[in-house]
mmCIF file of C-alpha atoms in Angstrom:
data_model
loop_
_atom_site.group_PDB
_atom_site.id
_atom_site.type_symbol
_atom_site.label_atom_id
_atom_site.label_comp_id
_atom_site.label_asym_id
_atom_site.label_seq_id
_atom_site.Cartn_x
_atom_site.Cartn_y
_atom_site.Cartn_z
ATOM 1 C CA VAL A 708 16.560 -6.121 2.567
ATOM 2 C CA HIS A 709 15.486 -4.848 5.764
ATOM 3 C CA HIS A 710 16.028 -7.753 7.769
ATOM 4 C CA PRO A 711 18.596 -10.556 5.919
ATOM 5 C CA LEU A 712 18.475 -13.290 8.130
ATOM 6 C CA ASP A 713 15.302 -13.598 8.899
ATOM 7 C CA TYR A 714 14.687 -13.600 4.924
ATOM 8 C CA ASN A 715 17.160 -16.351 4.907
ATOM 9 C CA GLN A 716 15.845 -18.213 7.509
ATOM 10 C CA ALA A 717 11.742 -17.944 5.551
ATOM 11 C CA MET A 718 12.756 -19.378 2.156
ATOM 12 C CA ASN A 719 15.270 -22.125 3.457
ATOM 13 C CA ASP A 720 12.161 -23.062 6.011
ATOM 14 C CA CYS A 721 9.085 -23.568 5.773
ATOM 15 C CA SER A 722 7.875 -23.811 8.917
ATOM 16 C CA ALA A 723 9.050 -19.946 8.725
ATOM 17 C CA THR A 724 7.908 -19.093 6.121
ATOM 18 C CA TYR A 725 3.873 -20.332 7.322
ATOM 19 C CA ARG A 726 4.666 -18.464 10.901
ATOM 20 C CA ARG A 727 5.557 -15.473 9.156
ATOM 21 C CA LEU A 728 2.730 -16.331 6.226
ATOM 22 C CA TRP A 729 0.036 -16.023 9.886
ATOM 23 C CA LYS A 730 1.357 -13.814 11.445
ATOM 24 C CA PHE A 731 0.339 -10.919 8.821
ATOM 25 C CA LEU A 732 -2.601 -13.074 7.821
ATOM 26 C CA ILE A 733 -4.489 -13.836 11.264
ATOM 27 C CA PRO A 734 -4.412 -10.155 12.386
ATOM 28 C CA ALA A 735 -5.280 -8.523 9.090
ATOM 29 C CA ILE A 736 -8.692 -10.457 9.000
ATOM 30 C CA ILE A 737 -9.044 -10.075 11.848
ATOM 31 C CA PHE A 738 -8.902 -6.320 11.981
ATOM 32 C CA SER A 739 -10.364 -6.317 8.318
ATOM 33 C CA PHE A 740 -14.361 -8.087 9.473
ATOM 34 C CA MET A 741 -13.892 -5.654 13.015
ATOM 35 C CA PHE A 742 -13.962 -2.610 10.840
ATOM 36 C CA ASN A 743 -16.568 -3.110 7.861
ATOM 37 C CA LEU A 744 -18.716 -4.958 11.249
ATOM 38 C CA PRO A 745 -20.470 -1.493 10.711
ATOM 39 C CA LYS A 746 -21.273 -2.314 7.521
ATOM 40 C CA PHE A 747 -23.306 -5.159 7.827
ATOM 41 C CA PHE A 748 -25.709 -2.928 9.980
ATOM 42 C CA GLU A 749 -25.966 0.167 7.504
ATOM 43 C CA THR A 750 -28.947 -1.506 5.321
ATOM 44 C CA ARG A 751 -32.061 -2.765 5.803
ATOM 45 C CA VAL A 752 -34.263 -4.982 3.121
ATOM 46 C CA ILE A 753 -37.777 -3.337 2.691
ATOM 47 C CA SER A 754 -40.644 -5.500 1.294
ATOM 48 C CA ILE A 755 -42.789 -3.522 -0.969
ATOM 49 C CA PRO A 756 -46.708 -5.054 -0.602
ATOM 50 C CA GLY A 757 -48.498 -5.314 -4.166
ATOM 51 C CA ASN A 758 -49.367 -7.992 -6.562
ATOM 52 C CA SER A 759 -46.087 -9.871 -6.344
ATOM 53 C CA THR A 760 -44.655 -10.039 -3.050
ATOM 54 C CA THR A 761 -41.631 -6.942 -4.046
ATOM 55 C CA LEU A 762 -38.306 -6.456 -1.707
ATOM 56 C CA LYS A 763 -35.802 -3.376 -1.784
ATOM 57 C CA ILE A 764 -33.072 -1.918 0.287
ATOM 58 C CA GLY A 765 -32.820 0.674 2.032
ATOM 59 C CA VAL A 766 -30.893 2.336 4.664
ATOM 60 C CA THR A 767 -30.883 2.104 8.562
ATOM 61 C CA LYS A 768 -31.447 4.883 11.144
ATOM 62 C CA MET A 769 -27.841 4.326 12.502
ATOM 63 C CA ARG A 770 -26.883 5.150 8.629
ATOM 64 C CA LEU A 771 -28.602 7.466 9.216
ATOM 65 C CA SER A 772 -27.061 8.891 12.351
ATOM 66 C CA PRO A 773 -24.753 12.185 12.266
ATOM 67 C CA ALA A 774 -22.595 10.863 14.580
ATOM 68 C CA TYR A 775 -22.081 7.927 12.215
ATOM 69 C CA SER A 776 -22.290 9.920 9.282
ATOM 70 C CA THR A 777 -18.908 11.788 10.470
ATOM 71 C CA TYR A 778 -17.630 8.347 12.004
ATOM 72 C CA ILE A 779 -17.791 6.484 9.575
ATOM 73 C CA THR A 780 -15.767 8.990 7.100
ATOM 74 C CA LEU A 781 -12.977 9.986 9.443
ATOM 75 C CA SER A 782 -12.287 6.284 9.677
ATOM 76 C CA GLU A 783 -12.107 5.570 5.982
ATOM 77 C CA PHE A 784 -10.084 8.421 5.660
ATOM 78 C CA PHE A 785 -7.526 7.699 7.924
ATOM 79 C CA VAL A 786 -7.823 4.267 8.106
ATOM 80 C CA LEU A 787 -8.418 3.089 3.979
ATOM 81 C CA GLY A 788 -6.284 6.429 2.861
ATOM 82 C CA VAL A 789 -3.848 8.436 5.263
ATOM 83 C CA ILE A 790 -2.774 5.579 7.267
ATOM 84 C CA PRO A 791 -1.697 3.026 4.259
ATOM 85 C CA VAL A 792 -0.324 5.642 1.951
ATOM 86 C CA LEU A 793 2.560 6.703 4.914
ATOM 87 C CA LEU A 794 3.161 3.372 5.920
ATOM 88 C CA LEU A 795 4.218 2.596 1.772
ATOM 89 C CA VAL A 796 6.271 6.040 1.254
ATOM 90 C CA TYR A 797 7.929 5.401 4.363
ATOM 91 C CA PHE A 798 8.798 1.384 3.346
ATOM 92 C CA ASN A 799 9.120 1.550 -0.144
ATOM 93 C CA GLY A 800 11.884 4.653 1.245
ATOM 94 C CA LYS A 801 13.836 2.057 3.820
ATOM 95 C CA ILE A 802 14.081 -0.048 1.093
ATOM 96 C CA TYR A 803 15.377 2.068 -1.405
ATOM 97 C CA ARG A 804 17.579 3.585 1.439
ATOM 98 C CA ASP A 805 18.723 -0.159 1.673
ATOM 99 C CA ILE A 806 20.074 -0.526 -1.628
ATOM 100 C CA LYS A 807 21.615 1.860 -1.862
ATOM 101 C CA GLU A 808 23.174 0.682 0.963
ATOM 102 C CA ARG A 809 24.054 -2.527 -0.190
ATOM 103 C CA GLU A 810 24.578 -1.891 -3.351
ATOM 104 C CA GLN A 811 27.969 0.180 -1.538
ATOM 105 C CA ARG A 812 28.844 -2.617 0.348
ATOM 106 C CA LEU A 813 28.734 -4.957 -2.703
ATOM 107 C CA ARG A 814 30.874 -3.174 -4.429
ATOM 108 C CA ARG A 815 33.860 -3.586 -2.099
ATOM 109 C CA PRO A 816 32.958 -7.839 -2.273
ATOM 110 C CA GLU A 817 33.770 -7.208 -6.465
ATOM 111 C CA ARG A 818 36.460 -5.195 -5.931
ATOM 112 C CA ASN A 819 38.306 -7.161 -3.612
ATOM 113 C CA ALA A 820 37.434 -11.087 -5.600
ATOM 114 C CA LYS A 821 38.767 -9.397 -8.686
ATOM 115 C CA VAL A 822 41.909 -8.428 -6.752
ATOM 116 C CA VAL A 823 42.066 -12.172 -5.141
ATOM 117 C CA SER A 824 41.434 -14.412 -8.491
ATOM 118 C CA HIS A 825 43.865 -12.124 -10.589
ATOM 119 C CA SER A 826 46.911 -13.363 -7.572
ATOM 120 C CA CYS A 827 45.960 -17.178 -8.036
ATOM 121 C CA PHE A 828 46.031 -17.028 -12.037
ATOM 122 C CA GLY A 829 48.661 -15.185 -11.462
ATOM 123 C CA LYS A 830 49.776 -13.154 -15.157
ATOM 124 C CA GLN A 831 49.136 -16.241 -16.981
ATOM 125 C CA GLY A 832 44.935 -15.686 -16.603
ATOM 126 C CA PRO A 833 42.151 -18.038 -16.048
ATOM 127 C CA SER A 834 42.306 -19.593 -19.201
ATOM 128 C CA HIS A 835 45.410 -21.224 -18.163
ATOM 129 C CA SER A 836 44.932 -24.054 -15.881
ATOM 130 C CA PRO A 837 46.925 -23.977 -13.106
ATOM 131 C CA PRO A 838 49.473 -26.816 -12.205
ATOM 132 C CA PHE A 839 46.738 -28.618 -8.602
ATOM 133 C CA LEU A 840 44.072 -28.860 -12.111
ATOM 134 C CA GLU A 841 46.649 -31.296 -14.245
ATOM 135 C CA GLN A 842 47.013 -33.971 -11.678
ATOM 136 C CA ASP A 843 44.374 -37.147 -12.693
ATOM 137 C CA ASN A 844 42.266 -34.059 -14.261
ATOM 138 C CA ILE A 845 40.384 -33.912 -11.345
ATOM 139 C CA PRO A 846 39.618 -30.239 -10.924
ATOM 140 C CA SER A 847 39.587 -29.215 -7.616
ATOM 141 C CA ARG A 848 40.033 -25.052 -6.039
ATOM 142 C CA THR A 849 41.355 -23.965 -3.496
ATOM 143 C CA PRO A 850 40.135 -22.326 -0.591
ATOM 144 C CA VAL A 851 40.572 -19.009 -1.780
ATOM 145 C CA GLN A 852 39.287 -19.463 -5.438
ATOM 146 C CA SER A 853 36.295 -21.600 -3.356
ATOM 147 C CA ARG A 854 36.005 -17.565 -1.669
ATOM 148 C CA VAL A 855 35.187 -15.810 -4.967
ATOM 149 C CA VAL A 856 33.255 -18.296 -6.293
ATOM 150 C CA THR A 857 30.829 -17.828 -2.749
ATOM 151 C CA ILE A 858 31.526 -14.019 -3.233
ATOM 152 C CA SER A 859 30.125 -13.904 -6.560
ATOM 153 C CA ASN A 860 27.230 -16.745 -5.697
ATOM 154 C CA ASN A 861 26.557 -14.261 -3.129
ATOM 155 C CA VAL A 862 26.709 -11.558 -4.876
ATOM 156 C CA ARG A 863 24.278 -13.129 -8.316
ATOM 157 C CA ARG A 864 21.817 -13.420 -5.435
ATOM 158 C CA ARG A 865 21.924 -10.475 -3.998
ATOM 159 C CA SER A 866 20.884 -8.166 -7.098
ATOM 160 C CA THR A 867 18.671 -10.262 -8.215
ATOM 161 C CA GLU A 868 16.634 -9.915 -4.306
ATOM 162 C CA ASP A 869 17.341 -5.800 -5.366
ATOM 163 C CA LYS A 870 16.035 -6.388 -8.485
ATOM 164 C CA MET A 871 12.956 -8.156 -6.989
ATOM 165 C CA ALA A 872 13.138 -4.934 -4.340
ATOM 166 C CA ARG A 873 13.002 -2.387 -7.525
ATOM 167 C CA LEU A 874 9.992 -4.179 -8.936
ATOM 168 C CA PHE A 875 7.755 -4.192 -5.277
ATOM 169 C CA MET A 876 8.185 -0.593 -5.619
ATOM 170 C CA THR A 877 7.091 0.125 -9.212
ATOM 171 C CA ILE A 878 4.191 -2.261 -8.296
ATOM 172 C CA VAL A 879 3.278 0.435 -5.196
ATOM 173 C CA PHE A 880 4.228 3.878 -6.833
ATOM 174 C CA MET A 881 1.606 2.525 -9.233
ATOM 175 C CA PHE A 882 -0.762 1.834 -6.149
ATOM 176 C CA LEU A 883 0.227 5.283 -4.865
ATOM 177 C CA ILE A 884 -0.416 7.009 -8.370
ATOM 178 C CA CYS A 885 -4.308 5.401 -8.627
ATOM 179 C CA HIS A 886 -5.527 5.832 -5.122
ATOM 180 C CA ILE A 887 -4.890 9.313 -5.003
ATOM 181 C CA PRO A 888 -8.350 10.202 -7.170
ATOM 182 C CA ARG A 889 -9.989 8.241 -4.239
ATOM 183 C CA ILE A 890 -7.981 9.923 -1.322
ATOM 184 C CA THR A 891 -8.925 13.186 -2.747
ATOM 185 C CA LEU A 892 -12.565 12.032 -3.038
ATOM 186 C CA ASN A 893 -12.404 10.644 0.636
ATOM 187 C CA PHE A 894 -11.403 14.430 1.808
ATOM 188 C CA TYR A 895 -13.647 16.604 0.317
ATOM 189 C CA GLU A 896 -16.190 14.472 1.766
ATOM 190 C CA MET A 897 -14.507 14.970 5.378
ATOM 191 C CA PHE A 898 -14.845 18.710 4.744
ATOM 192 C CA THR A 899 -18.177 18.659 2.953
ATOM 193 C CA LEU A 900 -19.960 16.100 5.404
ATOM 194 C CA LYS A 901 -21.291 19.006 7.767
ATOM 195 C CA THR A 902 -23.066 20.212 4.122
ATOM 196 C CA ALA A 903 -24.013 17.197 2.982
ATOM 197 C CA LEU A 904 -25.614 15.963 6.542
ATOM 198 C CA LYS A 905 -27.463 19.601 6.308
ATOM 199 C CA CYS A 906 -28.192 18.939 2.534
ATOM 200 C CA ALA A 907 -30.256 15.230 3.367
ATOM 201 C CA ASP A 908 -32.225 16.729 5.973
ATOM 202 C CA ARG A 909 -33.708 18.881 3.314
ATOM 203 C CA GLN A 910 -34.499 16.284 1.010
ATOM 204 C CA LEU A 911 -31.501 18.162 -1.304
ATOM 205 C CA PRO A 912 -29.131 16.607 -2.956
ATOM 206 C CA THR A 913 -25.851 15.456 -1.421
ATOM 207 C CA ILE A 914 -23.060 15.062 -3.653
ATOM 208 C CA SER A 915 -22.816 17.228 -6.774
ATOM 209 C CA VAL A 916 -22.774 15.977 -9.614
ATOM 210 C CA TRP A 917 -18.830 16.232 -10.311
ATOM 211 C CA VAL A 918 -18.307 14.091 -6.951
ATOM 212 C CA GLU A 919 -20.410 11.358 -8.060
ATOM 213 C CA ILE A 920 -17.808 11.873 -12.046
ATOM 214 C CA MET A 921 -14.747 11.790 -10.336
ATOM 215 C CA MET A 922 -16.472 8.560 -7.741
ATOM 216 C CA SER A 923 -17.135 5.743 -11.310
ATOM 217 C CA VAL A 924 -13.259 7.571 -12.873
ATOM 218 C CA SER A 925 -11.713 6.366 -9.310
ATOM 219 C CA ASN A 926 -13.748 2.882 -9.343
ATOM 220 C CA PHE A 927 -12.515 2.705 -13.545
ATOM 221 C CA ILE A 928 -8.420 3.267 -12.520
ATOM 222 C CA LEU A 929 -8.956 1.050 -9.702
ATOM 223 C CA VAL A 930 -9.983 -1.686 -11.648
ATOM 224 C CA VAL A 931 -6.854 -0.840 -14.072
ATOM 225 C CA ASN A 932 -4.736 -0.618 -10.483
ATOM 226 C CA SER A 933 -4.867 -4.213 -9.573
ATOM 227 C CA SER A 934 -4.890 -5.799 -13.294
ATOM 228 C CA VAL A 935 -1.269 -3.480 -15.107
ATOM 229 C CA ASN A 936 0.593 -5.867 -11.999
ATOM 230 C CA ILE A 937 0.299 -8.825 -14.351
ATOM 231 C CA ILE A 938 2.021 -6.249 -17.377
ATOM 232 C CA ILE A 939 4.729 -4.271 -14.457
ATOM 233 C CA TYR A 940 6.002 -8.552 -13.331
ATOM 234 C CA GLY A 941 6.256 -8.988 -17.152
ATOM 235 C CA ALA A 942 7.840 -6.407 -18.030
ATOM 236 C CA PHE A 943 10.768 -6.186 -15.434
ATOM 237 C CA ASN A 944 10.789 -10.222 -14.160
ATOM 238 C CA ILE A 945 12.540 -12.708 -16.931
ATOM 239 C CA GLN A 946 11.039 -15.597 -14.662
ATOM 240 C CA PHE A 947 7.861 -14.418 -14.881
ATOM 241 C CA ARG A 948 7.564 -14.270 -18.778
ATOM 242 C CA LYS A 949 8.994 -17.952 -19.037
ATOM 243 C CA ALA A 950 6.516 -19.189 -15.931
ATOM 244 C CA ALA A 951 3.704 -17.355 -18.247
ATOM 245 C CA LYS A 952 4.310 -18.886 -21.453
ATOM 246 C CA LYS A 953 4.963 -22.538 -19.791
ATOM 247 C CA ARG A 954 1.684 -22.114 -18.170
ATOM 248 C CA TRP A 955 0.057 -20.328 -21.639
ATOM 249 C CA ALA A 956 0.895 -22.700 -23.102
ATOM 250 C CA LYS A 957 -0.572 -26.053 -21.101
ATOM 251 C CA LEU A 958 -3.726 -23.499 -21.129
ATOM 252 C CA VAL A 959 -3.625 -24.156 -24.753
ATOM 253 C CA MET A 960 -2.418 -27.921 -25.170
ATOM 254 C CA LEU A 961 0.388 -26.615 -26.904
ATOM 255 C CA THR A 962 4.314 -28.032 -25.731
ATOM 256 C CA PRO A 963 5.196 -26.711 -22.714
ATOM 257 C CA PHE A 964 8.358 -24.043 -23.006
ATOM 258 C CA HIS A 965 11.073 -25.507 -20.637
ATOM 259 C CA ILE A 966 12.757 -23.334 -17.955
#
């Protein structure tokens, strides 16, 4: 939507597609590993002696450190909450504006194509074959007609791309809605961090009951969000429904549906 030339190159060139994939995939993997690296040092294995060896997972001194607790709370709030939401809202807002602007631009070629088509066929209309089609019964097209067909194909292709963009915007909107409880809990945790640390020093509960309940609700909503995407694809994308039917037919050993 934003870069149509790069998109067309990626669609027609396999090497360009792989370059785009690695350009985004490698930095994401490196950043994810570096960001989650401290979590590997938060816990340790405790061996409880007895008749049989019993292992228990305990926290390390680093995890109990107030400085580390402050760091992990603030970093998760901004890296996993604020920054992704702001980026999603910003980029989807740009996509929405680009779609509206392109729809306005596409209306002008459609009107021009209708005018050109009318002038090409004349008053007889498109149902009567023009004289140049009657020679040896060999169908041919004038440059004007080829231009009309090209404009029509471009309009149809761009309309399909705009529908896919709206589909992804719907998925992002559902993502934002389902992540609101998690972001709210992170926001609450950030402002109650000092109180939680004081309670931990006095061996008191650090989390309220309603927070524990909301954490379970938030985790459930996140699972729903990851599962509802296939329903959205099926509701808005005909090609996806056809491909899903064909794949399901193969799984149940039935005659495949023809796409």
